[in-house]
Amino acid sequence: MPDAPAAPAPASPATDTATPPTEINRLIRLQQANKARIRHTTATQRADKLRRLHQMVLDYRADIQDALFADFRKPAVEVDTSEIAAVAEEATYAAKHVAQWMKPERVSTPPQLAGTVSEIRYEPKGHALVLAPWNYPVNLALNPVVAALAAGCPVLLKPSEYTPYTSRLLREMVQSTFDESEVAVVEGAVDTAQHLLGHPFDHIFFTGSTEVGRIVMKAAAEHLSSVTLELGGKSPTIVDATADLRKAARRIALGKFTNAGQTCIAPDYVYVHADVHDAFVDELATAITSFYGETVDERAQTTDYARIVSDRHHERLAELYRDAVARGARPAVGTGEARDGRFLDPTVLTDVPLEADVMQEEIFGPLLPVRSYHALQEPIDYINSKPKPLALYVFTGSEATADQVIAHTSAGGTTINNVLLHYLNPALPFGGVNASGIGKYHGEAGFRAFSNERAVVRQRNVPSPLDLLTPPYTALGRRAVDLALKLV
Ligand code: NAD
């Protein structure tokens, strides 16, 4: 097998390229001043911007592939599907539907409000801030921008400092495509994020860890800015005895090891029925070796497998592995080996005790603990004893089992007999619940996240029943109230 290109020097947080606070303040003032104009943009104008964004990611396809390879050796096909196509599709979908979403929505009128008409008007929330993570650094930066543009909000975007090549490219792409008074990118790390959070944005859209989500929400509380928090956590997967084990293993392996496990909705751990545990682990072995190679050397060579984003995250994962093994877990597939260049072998762990760190914290890397159960209630109880997950997957041949899990657990989203798919349908709202997130986006949900649903009632030029209820409260007025109470 030919040598894979060497991994570039580790990407270090791009503090040297950070946008200076004075420049950030200038952009904030500019965008604030522009929000009233953008508010009045028509559906056609917004669709035009969305198509421009769509074209932008296609025009920069090769540069995006290069930047993501430089940041963490993300395979080009994964860049095409999970970054470029994901943004292109979201932008196209929004361009197609934005006129419909913007239409005021007439609602019904209760009898006591006879003589009025009521509607919901979707007005832009105003100036928006997007703070993005590193794991899908184009997708998770630009898809919130799609939603902001559809809703008519100027938006300031800060990508992650951990993917400096991609963050720099995003800045260049946006600069060449949009007026900075509408969309602008600022670079920087935590200091920059905190500087931004000191300003009174109308809406803050944050994607990242639950821990930082809390910090963002506290900062937003200072200005009572509304928030969408797209957070993390552990996404459980249940495989029951009736599941098609081969398909389940291949799909779980793909969902887990794509992006080297650095996917917020990757299956974090698997609970498999004890009767099929060994057969399922065998299928996982077949899937992993057919995807990435028979030996750890082959897997370290293939260009179809990403690297861990930073030395810090690489060491954290290596430590999770060491801790699990020290507590009795067995590497059933893969070696858990961590190598220079931030490679970590895709690894399945069995016999993992619940106290192991790998079962306690979000893994966010290519380690897959597999535990067995006897009764479905066991994984259901376990899941319910933990914070509500962002995603929950069930592999089963039984609709009733799938429905039972859905009915007795809570999660941001669920795919049955596959993984990640609920993320990919723009007609579905995407997001978490409590610790895994607050608010939703994608498609219309994204438009609504950046819109204020304004309640508007128009009184027609006819008498209103409420005109009878002015003081002094007469017998006639009291009779009207008696009647009204019978109607409500
Ligand atoms: P992170 O929380 O470390 O960083 C996200 C963003 O917040 C970055 O722009 C960063 O600069 C900024 N930030 C970091 N510390 C900050 C602080 N103290 N104050 C203000 N801003 C700060 O997250 P990450 O490591 O980039 O991403 C991984 C996490 O994101 C995982 O938990 C993953 O599950 C989650 N995630 C969630 C989704 C989703 O859609 N729900 C998608 C991708 C990732």
Coordinates of C-alpha atoms and ligand atoms in Angstrom, one line a residue:
M1 CA 0.0 0.0 0.0
P2 CA 1.5 3.5 -0.9
D3 CA 2.4 5.8 1.9
A4 CA -0.4 8.1 2.9
P5 CA 0.6 11.8 2.8
A6 CA 2.1 12.8 6.1
A7 CA -0.2 14.5 8.5
P8 CA 0.6 18.2 8.7
A9 CA 2.0 19.8 11.8
P10 CA -0.6 19.7 14.5
A11 CA -3.1 22.5 14.2
S12 CA -2.6 24.8 17.1
P13 CA -5.2 27.3 18.3
A14 CA -5.0 30.2 16.0
T15 CA -4.5 32.9 18.5
D16 CA -2.0 34.7 16.2
T17 CA -4.6 35.1 13.5
A18 CA -7.3 36.3 16.0
T19 CA -9.4 39.2 14.8
P20 CA -8.5 42.2 17.0
P21 CA -11.2 43.5 19.3
T22 CA -11.3 46.9 17.6
E23 CA -12.1 45.2 14.3
I24 CA -14.8 43.0 15.9
N25 CA -16.4 46.1 17.4
R26 CA -16.4 47.8 14.0
L27 CA -18.1 44.8 12.4
I28 CA -20.7 44.7 15.2
R29 CA -21.5 48.4 14.8
L30 CA -21.7 47.9 11.0
Q31 CA -24.0 44.9 11.2
Q32 CA -26.2 46.5 14.0
A33 CA -26.6 49.5 11.8
N34 CA -27.6 47.3 8.9
K35 CA -30.2 45.1 10.6
A36 CA -33.2 47.4 9.9
R37 CA -32.4 47.3 6.2
I38 CA -31.9 43.6 6.1
R39 CA -35.2 43.1 8.0
H40 CA -37.1 44.4 5.0
T41 CA -35.4 42.2 2.4
T42 CA -37.9 40.2 0.3
A43 CA -38.1 36.5 -0.1
T44 CA -36.5 36.8 -3.6
Q45 CA -33.6 38.8 -2.2
R46 CA -33.0 36.2 0.6
A47 CA -33.3 33.3 -1.8
D48 CA -30.7 35.0 -4.0
K49 CA -28.3 35.2 -1.1
L50 CA -28.9 31.6 -0.2
R51 CA -28.1 30.5 -3.7
R52 CA -24.9 32.6 -3.6
L53 CA -23.9 30.7 -0.4
H54 CA -24.8 27.4 -2.2
Q55 CA -22.6 28.4 -5.1
M56 CA -19.8 29.6 -2.8
V57 CA -19.3 26.1 -1.2
L58 CA -19.3 24.5 -4.7
D59 CA -16.8 27.0 -6.1
Y60 CA -14.5 26.5 -3.1
R61 CA -14.8 22.7 -3.0
A62 CA -11.1 21.9 -3.7
D63 CA -10.0 24.6 -1.1
I64 CA -12.4 23.2 1.5
Q65 CA -11.0 19.7 0.9
D66 CA -7.4 20.9 1.3
A67 CA -8.2 22.9 4.4
L68 CA -9.9 20.0 6.1
F69 CA -7.1 17.7 5.1
A70 CA -4.6 20.1 6.6
D71 CA -6.6 20.5 9.8
F72 CA -7.3 16.8 10.6
R73 CA -6.8 14.8 7.4
K74 CA -10.5 14.5 6.8
P75 CA -11.1 12.3 3.7
A76 CA -12.2 14.2 0.6
V77 CA -15.3 12.1 0.2
E78 CA -16.4 12.8 3.8
V79 CA -15.7 16.5 3.1
D80 CA -17.9 16.4 0.0
T81 CA -20.8 14.6 1.7
S82 CA -20.8 15.9 5.3
E83 CA -19.6 19.5 4.7
I84 CA -20.2 20.7 1.1
A85 CA -23.3 18.7 0.2
A86 CA -24.8 19.3 3.6
V87 CA -24.5 23.1 3.3
A88 CA -25.5 23.1 -0.4
E89 CA -28.6 21.1 0.3
E90 CA -29.6 23.2 3.3
A91 CA -29.1 26.4 1.3
T92 CA -31.1 25.1 -1.7
Y93 CA -33.9 23.9 0.6
A94 CA -34.1 27.3 2.3
A95 CA -34.0 29.2 -1.0
K96 CA -36.9 27.1 -2.2
H97 CA -39.1 27.4 0.9
V98 CA -38.2 30.8 2.3
A99 CA -41.1 32.6 0.6
Q100 CA -43.5 30.2 2.2
W101 CA -41.9 30.4 5.6
M102 CA -42.0 34.2 5.6
K103 CA -45.7 34.4 4.9
P104 CA -47.8 35.6 7.8
E105 CA -49.8 32.7 9.3
R106 CA -53.5 33.3 9.9
V107 CA -54.8 31.6 13.0
S108 CA -58.3 31.0 14.3
T109 CA -60.3 33.4 16.4
P110 CA -62.2 32.4 19.6
P111 CA -65.8 33.7 20.0
Q112 CA -65.0 36.3 22.6
L113 CA -62.6 38.0 20.1
A114 CA -65.3 38.1 17.4
G115 CA -64.7 41.0 15.1
T116 CA -60.9 40.5 15.0
V117 CA -58.4 38.6 12.8
S118 CA -55.2 37.1 14.2
E119 CA -51.9 36.2 12.5
I120 CA -48.3 35.2 13.3
R121 CA -45.7 37.4 11.6
Y122 CA -42.2 36.1 11.3
E123 CA -39.9 39.0 11.9
P124 CA -36.1 38.7 12.0
K125 CA -34.8 38.6 15.6
G126 CA -32.0 41.0 14.5
H127 CA -28.3 40.8 14.9
A128 CA -27.0 37.2 15.3
L129 CA -23.9 35.6 16.6
V130 CA -22.8 32.1 15.5
L131 CA -20.1 30.3 17.5
A132 CA -19.1 27.1 15.7
P133 CA -17.2 24.0 16.7
W134 CA -14.3 22.2 14.9
N135 CA -15.7 18.8 14.1
Y136 CA -17.7 19.7 11.0
P137 CA -16.2 23.1 10.7
V138 CA -17.8 24.2 7.4
N139 CA -21.2 22.5 7.9
L140 CA -21.7 23.6 11.5
A141 CA -20.5 27.2 10.7
L142 CA -22.5 27.8 7.5
N143 CA -25.8 26.0 8.2
P144 CA -26.7 28.3 11.0
V145 CA -25.8 31.2 8.6
V146 CA -28.2 29.7 6.1
A147 CA -31.0 29.9 8.7
A148 CA -30.0 33.5 9.7
L149 CA -30.0 34.7 6.1
A150 CA -33.4 33.0 5.5
A151 CA -34.8 34.8 8.5
G152 CA -33.3 38.2 7.5
C153 CA -30.7 38.6 10.2
P154 CA -27.1 40.0 9.8
V155 CA -24.7 37.5 11.2
L156 CA -21.2 37.4 12.7
L157 CA -19.6 34.0 12.7
K158 CA -16.7 32.7 14.8
P159 CA -15.4 29.3 13.7
S160 CA -13.3 27.2 15.9
E161 CA -9.6 27.9 16.7
Y162 CA -8.9 24.1 16.4
T163 CA -9.3 24.1 12.6
P164 CA -7.3 27.2 11.7
Y165 CA -6.9 26.3 8.0
T166 CA -10.7 26.0 7.6
S167 CA -11.4 29.0 9.7
R168 CA -9.1 31.1 7.6
L169 CA -10.7 29.8 4.5
L170 CA -14.2 30.5 5.8
R171 CA -13.2 34.1 6.4
E172 CA -11.9 34.4 2.8
M173 CA -15.0 32.6 1.3
V174 CA -17.4 34.8 3.2
Q175 CA -15.5 38.0 2.4
S176 CA -15.5 37.3 -1.3
T177 CA -19.3 36.5 -1.3
F178 CA -21.1 38.7 1.1
D179 CA -21.1 42.3 2.2
E180 CA -19.5 42.4 5.7
S181 CA -22.5 44.3 7.0
E182 CA -24.6 41.2 6.4
V183 CA -22.2 38.2 7.0
A184 CA -18.7 38.4 8.4
V185 CA -16.3 36.0 10.0
V186 CA -14.0 36.7 12.9
E187 CA -11.2 34.4 13.9
G188 CA -10.0 33.6 17.4
A189 CA -10.2 31.3 20.4
V190 CA -11.8 31.6 23.8
D191 CA -10.8 35.3 24.4
T192 CA -12.5 36.2 21.1
A193 CA -15.6 34.2 22.0
Q194 CA -15.8 35.9 25.3
H195 CA -15.3 39.4 23.8
L196 CA -18.2 38.6 21.4
L197 CA -20.4 37.4 24.2
G198 CA -20.0 40.7 26.0
H199 CA -22.1 42.3 23.3
P200 CA -25.9 42.5 23.2
F201 CA -26.7 40.2 20.2
D202 CA -30.4 39.6 19.5
H203 CA -29.7 35.9 19.1
I204 CA -26.8 33.6 19.8
F205 CA -26.5 30.3 18.0
F206 CA -23.9 28.1 19.7
T207 CA -22.7 24.7 18.7
G208 CA -20.3 23.0 21.0
S209 CA -19.9 21.2 24.3
T210 CA -22.5 21.2 27.0
E211 CA -19.9 22.7 29.4
V212 CA -19.3 25.8 27.2
G213 CA -23.0 25.9 26.4
R214 CA -23.6 26.8 30.0
I215 CA -21.1 29.6 29.8
V216 CA -22.7 30.9 26.6
M217 CA -26.2 30.8 28.2
K218 CA -25.0 32.7 31.3
A219 CA -23.4 35.4 29.1
A220 CA -26.6 35.6 27.0
A221 CA -28.6 36.0 30.2
E222 CA -26.8 39.3 30.8
H223 CA -28.5 40.8 27.8
L224 CA -31.4 38.5 27.7
S225 CA -30.3 37.5 24.2
S226 CA -32.2 34.4 23.0
V227 CA -30.1 31.3 22.4
T228 CA -30.0 28.2 20.3
L229 CA -27.7 25.7 22.0
E230 CA -26.6 22.7 19.9
L231 CA -24.7 20.7 22.5
G232 CA -23.2 17.3 23.0
G233 CA -23.4 14.3 25.2
K234 CA -23.6 10.5 24.8
S235 CA -25.8 9.1 22.1
P236 CA -26.8 5.5 23.0
T237 CA -27.5 2.7 20.5
I238 CA -29.6 -0.3 21.2
V239 CA -29.3 -3.5 19.1
D240 CA -32.0 -6.1 19.9
A241 CA -31.9 -9.8 19.1
T242 CA -34.2 -9.4 16.1
A243 CA -31.9 -6.8 14.3
D244 CA -30.2 -7.5 11.0
L245 CA -26.7 -7.7 12.7
R246 CA -24.7 -7.3 9.5
K247 CA -26.5 -4.1 8.5
A248 CA -26.5 -2.8 12.0
A249 CA -22.8 -3.4 12.5
R250 CA -21.9 -1.7 9.1
R251 CA -24.1 1.3 9.8
I252 CA -23.0 1.7 13.4
A253 CA -19.3 1.4 12.4
L254 CA -19.8 4.0 9.6
G255 CA -21.6 6.4 11.9
K256 CA -19.0 5.9 14.7
F257 CA -15.7 6.0 12.7
T258 CA -16.5 8.6 10.1
N259 CA -14.6 11.7 11.1
A260 CA -12.7 9.4 13.5
G261 CA -15.7 9.4 15.8
Q262 CA -15.7 13.2 16.2
T263 CA -19.4 13.5 15.4
C264 CA -21.9 14.9 17.9
I265 CA -24.5 12.3 16.8
A266 CA -22.2 9.4 16.4
P267 CA -23.3 6.3 18.3
D268 CA -21.4 6.8 21.6
Y269 CA -21.9 3.3 23.0
V270 CA -24.0 0.2 22.1
Y271 CA -26.2 -1.9 24.3
V272 CA -26.7 -5.3 22.4
H273 CA -28.9 -8.2 23.4
A274 CA -26.8 -10.8 25.2
D275 CA -28.0 -13.6 22.7
V276 CA -26.4 -11.8 19.8
H277 CA -23.5 -9.9 21.5
D278 CA -20.7 -12.1 20.1
A279 CA -22.2 -12.3 16.6
F280 CA -22.6 -8.5 16.6
V281 CA -19.0 -7.9 17.7
D282 CA -17.9 -10.3 14.9
E283 CA -19.9 -8.2 12.4
L284 CA -18.3 -5.0 13.7
A285 CA -14.9 -6.5 13.2
T286 CA -15.8 -7.4 9.6
A287 CA -17.2 -3.9 9.0
I288 CA -14.2 -2.1 10.5
T289 CA -11.5 -4.2 8.7
S290 CA -13.4 -3.9 5.4
F291 CA -13.7 -0.1 5.7
Y292 CA -10.2 0.7 7.0
G293 CA -7.9 -2.3 6.7
E294 CA -7.0 -5.7 8.3
T295 CA -4.1 -4.4 10.4
V296 CA -3.4 -1.4 12.5
D297 CA -0.7 -0.5 10.0
E298 CA -3.1 -0.5 7.1
R299 CA -5.6 1.5 9.1
A300 CA -2.9 4.1 9.9
Q301 CA -2.0 4.3 6.2
T302 CA -5.4 4.7 4.6
T303 CA -6.5 8.2 3.6
D304 CA -10.1 7.2 4.2
Y305 CA -9.8 7.7 8.0
A306 CA -9.5 11.1 9.7
R307 CA -7.2 12.1 12.5
I308 CA -8.0 13.5 16.0
V309 CA -8.2 17.2 15.8
S310 CA -5.5 18.2 18.4
D311 CA -2.8 16.7 20.6
R312 CA -5.0 17.5 23.7
H313 CA -8.0 15.6 22.3
H314 CA -5.7 12.7 21.2
E315 CA -4.2 12.4 24.6
R316 CA -7.7 12.5 26.2
L317 CA -8.9 9.6 24.1
A318 CA -5.7 7.6 24.7
E319 CA -6.4 8.1 28.4
L320 CA -10.0 7.0 28.1
Y321 CA -8.8 3.8 26.4
R322 CA -6.1 3.2 29.1
D323 CA -8.6 3.8 31.9
A324 CA -11.2 1.4 30.3
V325 CA -8.6 -1.4 29.9
A326 CA -7.2 -0.9 33.4
R327 CA -10.8 -1.4 34.7
G328 CA -11.2 -4.7 32.8
A329 CA -12.5 -3.7 29.3
R330 CA -11.3 -5.8 26.4
P331 CA -10.3 -4.4 23.0
A332 CA -12.4 -6.8 20.9
V333 CA -11.8 -5.1 17.6
G334 CA -8.9 -2.7 16.9
T335 CA -6.0 -2.1 19.2
G336 CA -6.7 1.3 20.8
E337 CA -3.3 2.3 19.6
A338 CA -2.5 6.0 19.5
R339 CA 0.2 7.0 17.1
D340 CA 2.1 10.1 16.1
G341 CA 0.2 12.3 13.7
R342 CA -2.8 12.0 16.0
F343 CA -3.9 8.6 14.6
L344 CA -6.1 6.5 16.9
D345 CA -7.0 3.0 15.8
P346 CA -10.8 2.4 15.5
T347 CA -11.5 0.3 18.5
V348 CA -14.4 -1.7 19.9
L349 CA -14.3 -2.3 23.6
T350 CA -16.3 -5.1 25.3
D351 CA -16.8 -5.9 29.1
V352 CA -16.7 -2.2 29.8
P353 CA -17.6 -1.4 33.4
L354 CA -20.1 1.4 33.9
E355 CA -17.6 3.2 36.1
A356 CA -15.1 3.5 33.3
D357 CA -14.6 7.1 32.1
V358 CA -15.5 6.0 28.6
M359 CA -19.0 5.3 29.9
Q360 CA -19.1 8.5 31.9
E361 CA -18.1 11.2 29.5
E362 CA -18.9 11.9 25.8
I363 CA -16.3 9.9 23.9
F364 CA -16.1 12.0 20.7
G365 CA -13.5 9.7 19.2
P366 CA -13.1 6.3 17.7
L367 CA -13.7 4.1 20.8
L368 CA -16.9 2.1 20.8
P369 CA -18.0 0.4 24.1
V370 CA -20.4 -2.5 23.6
R371 CA -22.3 -3.8 26.6
S372 CA -24.9 -6.5 26.7
Y373 CA -28.4 -6.7 28.2
H374 CA -31.1 -9.3 28.8
A375 CA -34.3 -7.3 29.1
L376 CA -35.0 -4.1 27.0
Q377 CA -35.9 -2.3 30.2
E378 CA -32.2 -2.4 31.3
P379 CA -30.9 -0.1 28.5
I380 CA -34.0 2.0 28.8
D381 CA -33.5 2.5 32.6
Y382 CA -29.8 3.2 32.0
I383 CA -30.5 5.9 29.3
N384 CA -33.1 7.5 31.6
S385 CA -30.7 7.7 34.4
K386 CA -28.4 9.9 32.3
P387 CA -28.8 13.4 30.7
K388 CA -31.2 13.3 27.7
P389 CA -29.1 12.4 24.6
L390 CA -28.8 14.3 21.4
A391 CA -29.4 11.2 19.4
L392 CA -30.7 7.7 20.2
Y393 CA -30.6 4.8 17.8
V394 CA -32.4 1.5 17.8
F395 CA -31.7 -1.5 15.6
T396 CA -34.5 -4.0 15.6
G397 CA -36.8 -6.1 13.4
S398 CA -39.7 -5.2 15.6
E399 CA -41.7 -2.0 15.2
A400 CA -43.1 -2.5 18.7
T401 CA -39.6 -2.5 20.2
A402 CA -38.7 0.7 18.4
D403 CA -41.9 2.3 19.6
Q404 CA -41.3 1.1 23.1
V405 CA -37.9 2.7 23.2
I406 CA -39.2 5.9 21.7
A407 CA -42.2 6.0 24.1
H408 CA -40.1 5.5 27.2
T409 CA -37.0 7.6 26.6
S410 CA -36.3 11.2 25.5
A411 CA -33.8 12.4 22.9
G412 CA -33.2 15.2 20.5
G413 CA -33.6 12.9 17.6
T414 CA -33.9 9.2 16.8
T415 CA -33.2 7.0 13.7
I416 CA -34.4 3.5 13.7
N417 CA -32.3 0.8 11.9
N418 CA -29.8 3.3 10.8
V419 CA -27.7 6.2 12.2
L420 CA -27.5 10.0 11.6
L421 CA -30.4 10.0 9.1
H422 CA -32.6 12.3 11.2
Y423 CA -29.9 14.9 10.8
L424 CA -30.0 14.7 7.0
N425 CA -33.7 15.4 6.4
P426 CA -34.1 19.2 6.3
A427 CA -37.8 18.8 6.9
L428 CA -37.0 17.6 10.4
P429 CA -36.0 19.9 13.2
F430 CA -32.5 19.1 14.5
G431 CA -31.3 19.7 18.0
G432 CA -31.0 18.3 21.5
V433 CA -33.1 18.4 24.7
N434 CA -31.9 19.9 28.0
A435 CA -28.2 19.0 28.4
S436 CA -27.9 18.0 24.7
G437 CA -29.3 21.3 23.6
I438 CA -32.0 24.0 23.6
G439 CA -33.8 24.9 20.4
K440 CA -33.7 23.4 16.9
Y441 CA -32.7 24.2 13.4
H442 CA -32.5 22.9 9.9
G443 CA -35.1 23.9 7.3
E444 CA -38.1 25.8 8.7
A445 CA -36.9 25.1 12.3
G446 CA -33.8 27.1 11.5
F447 CA -35.8 30.0 10.0
R448 CA -37.9 30.0 13.1
A449 CA -34.9 29.9 15.4
F450 CA -33.8 33.3 14.0
S451 CA -37.3 34.7 13.8
N452 CA -39.5 36.4 16.4
E453 CA -43.0 34.9 16.1
R454 CA -44.9 38.2 16.5
A455 CA -48.6 37.9 17.5
V456 CA -50.7 40.4 15.6
V457 CA -54.5 41.0 16.2
R458 CA -56.5 43.4 14.1
Q459 CA -59.7 44.8 15.4
R460 CA -62.2 45.2 12.6
N461 CA -64.5 48.2 12.5
V462 CA -67.4 46.3 14.3
P463 CA -68.4 46.2 18.0
S464 CA -66.3 43.9 20.1
P465 CA -67.9 41.7 22.8
L466 CA -65.2 43.1 25.2
D467 CA -66.6 46.6 24.8
L468 CA -69.3 45.4 27.2
L469 CA -66.8 44.8 29.9
T470 CA -65.9 48.3 30.8
P471 CA -66.4 49.6 34.4
P472 CA -68.8 50.2 36.0
Y473 CA -69.6 46.5 35.9
T474 CA -73.3 46.3 35.4
A475 CA -75.7 43.4 35.6
L476 CA -75.5 43.1 31.8
G477 CA -71.7 43.0 31.9
R478 CA -71.8 40.3 34.6
R479 CA -74.3 38.2 32.4
A480 CA -71.8 38.6 29.5
V481 CA -69.0 37.2 31.7
D482 CA -71.3 34.3 32.8
L483 CA -71.9 33.5 29.2
A484 CA -68.2 33.8 28.3
L485 CA -67.2 31.5 31.1
K486 CA -69.5 28.9 29.6
L487 CA -67.8 29.3 26.2
V488 CA -64.2 28.9 27.4
Ligands
NAD1 P1 -16.3 23.8 22.4 O1 -17.5 23.9 23.3 O2 -15.0 23.6 23.0 O3 -16.2 25.0 21.4 C1 -17.2 25.5 20.6 C2 -17.0 27.0 20.4 O4 -17.1 27.7 21.6 C3 -15.7 27.4 19.7 O5 -16.0 28.4 18.7 C4 -14.9 27.9 20.9 O6 -14.0 28.9 20.5 C5 -15.9 28.5 21.8 N1 -15.5 28.4 23.2 C6 -14.7 27.5 23.8 N2 -14.6 27.7 25.1 C7 -15.3 28.9 25.3 C8 -15.5 29.6 26.5 N3 -15.0 29.3 27.7 N4 -16.3 30.7 26.4 C9 -16.8 31.1 25.2 N5 -16.6 30.4 24.1 C10 -15.9 29.3 24.1 O7 -16.7 22.5 21.5 P2 -15.8 21.8 20.4 O8 -14.8 21.0 21.1 O9 -15.4 22.7 19.3 O10 -16.9 20.7 19.8 C11 -17.1 19.5 20.4 C12 -18.4 19.5 21.2 O11 -19.5 20.0 20.4 C13 -18.9 18.1 21.5 O12 -19.4 18.1 22.8 C14 -20.0 17.8 20.5 O13 -20.9 16.9 20.9 C15 -20.6 19.2 20.4 N6 -21.2 19.3 19.1 C16 -22.6 19.4 19.0 C17 -23.2 19.5 17.8 C18 -24.7 19.6 17.7 O14 -25.2 19.8 16.6 N7 -25.5 19.5 18.8 C19 -22.5 19.5 16.6 C20 -21.1 19.3 16.7 C21 -20.5 19.3 18.0

